[in-house]
Short mmCIF file of C-alpha atoms in Angstrom, two decimals:
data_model
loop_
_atom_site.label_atom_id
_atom_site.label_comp_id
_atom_site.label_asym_id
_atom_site.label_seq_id
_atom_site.Cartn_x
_atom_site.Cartn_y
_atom_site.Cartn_z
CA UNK Q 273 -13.73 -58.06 27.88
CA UNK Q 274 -11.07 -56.76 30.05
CA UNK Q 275 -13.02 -56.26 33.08
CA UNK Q 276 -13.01 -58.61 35.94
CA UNK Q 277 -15.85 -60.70 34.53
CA UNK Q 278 -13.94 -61.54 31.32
CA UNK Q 279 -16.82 -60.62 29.02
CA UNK Q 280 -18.98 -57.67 27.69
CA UNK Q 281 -21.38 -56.38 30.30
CA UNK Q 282 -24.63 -54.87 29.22
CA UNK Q 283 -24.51 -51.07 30.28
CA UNK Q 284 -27.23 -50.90 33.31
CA UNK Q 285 -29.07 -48.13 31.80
CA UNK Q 286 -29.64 -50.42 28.93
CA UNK Q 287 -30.73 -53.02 31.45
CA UNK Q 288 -32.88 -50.77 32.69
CA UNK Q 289 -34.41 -49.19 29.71
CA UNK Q 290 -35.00 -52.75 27.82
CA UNK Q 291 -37.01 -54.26 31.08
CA UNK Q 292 -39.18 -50.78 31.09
CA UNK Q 293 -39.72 -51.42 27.42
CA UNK Q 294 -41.10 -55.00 28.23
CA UNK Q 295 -43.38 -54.03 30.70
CA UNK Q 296 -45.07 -51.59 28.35
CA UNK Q 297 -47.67 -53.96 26.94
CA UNK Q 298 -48.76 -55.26 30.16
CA UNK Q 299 -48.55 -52.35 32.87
CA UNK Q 300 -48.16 -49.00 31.30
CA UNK Q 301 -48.97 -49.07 27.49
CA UNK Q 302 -52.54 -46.82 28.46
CA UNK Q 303 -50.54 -44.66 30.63
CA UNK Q 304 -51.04 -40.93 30.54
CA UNK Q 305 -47.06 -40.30 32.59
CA UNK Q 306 -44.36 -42.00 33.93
CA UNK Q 307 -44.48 -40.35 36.92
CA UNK Q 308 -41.42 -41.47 38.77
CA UNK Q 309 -38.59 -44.55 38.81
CA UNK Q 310 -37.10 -45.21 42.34
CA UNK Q 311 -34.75 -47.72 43.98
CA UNK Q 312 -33.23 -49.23 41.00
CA UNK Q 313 -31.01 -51.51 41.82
CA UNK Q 314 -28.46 -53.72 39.61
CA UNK Q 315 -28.21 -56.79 41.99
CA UNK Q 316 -26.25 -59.08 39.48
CA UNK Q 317 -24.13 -58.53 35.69
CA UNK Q 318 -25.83 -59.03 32.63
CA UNK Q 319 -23.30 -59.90 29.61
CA UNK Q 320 -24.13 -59.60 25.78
CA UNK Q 321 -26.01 -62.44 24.70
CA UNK Q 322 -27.41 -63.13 28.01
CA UNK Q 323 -31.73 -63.45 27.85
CA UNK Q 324 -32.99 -61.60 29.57
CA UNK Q 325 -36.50 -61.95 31.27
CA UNK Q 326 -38.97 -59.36 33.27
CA UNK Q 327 -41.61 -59.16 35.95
CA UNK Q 328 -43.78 -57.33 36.91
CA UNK Q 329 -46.09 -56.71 40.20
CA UNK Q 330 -48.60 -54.36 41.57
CA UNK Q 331 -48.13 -52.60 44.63
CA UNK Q 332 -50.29 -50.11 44.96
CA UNK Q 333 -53.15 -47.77 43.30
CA UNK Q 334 -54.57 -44.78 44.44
CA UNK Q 335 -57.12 -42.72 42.98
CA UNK Q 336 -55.40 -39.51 41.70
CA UNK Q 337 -56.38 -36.41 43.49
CA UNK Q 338 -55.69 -33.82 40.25
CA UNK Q 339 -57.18 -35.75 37.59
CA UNK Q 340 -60.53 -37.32 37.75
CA UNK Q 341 -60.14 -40.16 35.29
CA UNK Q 342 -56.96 -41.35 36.05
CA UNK Q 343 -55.47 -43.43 39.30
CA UNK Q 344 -51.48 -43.38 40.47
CA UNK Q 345 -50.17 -47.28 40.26
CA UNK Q 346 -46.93 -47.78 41.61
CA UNK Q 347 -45.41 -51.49 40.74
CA UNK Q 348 -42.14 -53.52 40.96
CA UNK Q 349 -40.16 -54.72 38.05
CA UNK Q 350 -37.63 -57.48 38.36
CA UNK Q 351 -35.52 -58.69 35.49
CA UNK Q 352 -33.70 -62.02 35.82
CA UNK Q 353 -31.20 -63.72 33.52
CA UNK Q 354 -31.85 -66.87 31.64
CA UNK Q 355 -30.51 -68.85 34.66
CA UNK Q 356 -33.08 -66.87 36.46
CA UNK Q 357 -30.57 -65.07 38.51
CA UNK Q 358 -31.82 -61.61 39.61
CA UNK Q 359 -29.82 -58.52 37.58
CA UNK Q 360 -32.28 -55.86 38.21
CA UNK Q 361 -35.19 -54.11 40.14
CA UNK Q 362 -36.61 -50.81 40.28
CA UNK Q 363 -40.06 -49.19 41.35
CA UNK Q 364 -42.24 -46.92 38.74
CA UNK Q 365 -45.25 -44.70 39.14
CA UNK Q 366 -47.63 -44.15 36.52
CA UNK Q 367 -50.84 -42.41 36.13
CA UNK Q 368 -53.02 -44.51 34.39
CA UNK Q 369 -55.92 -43.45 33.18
CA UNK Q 370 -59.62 -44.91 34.27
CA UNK Q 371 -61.10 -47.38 31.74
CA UNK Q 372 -62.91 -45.90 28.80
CA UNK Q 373 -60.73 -42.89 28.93
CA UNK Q 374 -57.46 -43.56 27.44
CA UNK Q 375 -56.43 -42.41 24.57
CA UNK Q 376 -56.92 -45.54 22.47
CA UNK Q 377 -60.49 -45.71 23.76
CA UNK Q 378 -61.57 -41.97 23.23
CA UNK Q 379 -60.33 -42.63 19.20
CA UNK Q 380 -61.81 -46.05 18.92
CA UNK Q 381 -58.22 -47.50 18.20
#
């Protein structure tokens, strides 16, 4: 409270960590690695009891040149407060493995 904004701000790491765990379900949940975070950037404050909302976008995939059933996506996460002002980027990696091959599909889960 007794910063210059007046109220609690949500440590960025938290930021960070909370919009990685959204994106799980939709980009990564498959994934064999994390492979890499770059340019994270915290473009705006986010305070306690802000919402917080996340988005993600493809950039690229590449097949992966050590590992035959699996290809290298990189994407773009944003996460934007509930007045959809932008607190928070960063760029992943992840090897993802080919369809058929993860290892929810090799169990049958």
């Amino acid at each position: 409270k007794a910063t210059e904004f007046g109220r609690t701000l949500v440590a960025s790491g938290l930021t960070v960590s909370i919009l990685g765990g959204m994106s799980v379900s939709d980009v990564s949940q498959k994934g064999i690695a994390n492979l890499g975070w770059t340019d994270i950037r915290m473009t705006a404050p986010l305070f306690a009891g802000d919402t917080l909302y996340g988005e993600t976008e493809v950039l690229s995939k590449r097949l992966s040149k050590s590992r035959t059933n699996a290809g290298i996506v990189e994407v773009k996460t944003t996460g934007k407060n509930q007045c959809g002002v932008k607190v928070c980027e960063y760029r992943r990696t992840i090897l993802i493995p080919f369809r058929g091959h993860a290892v929810e599909d090799v169990i049958d889960y």
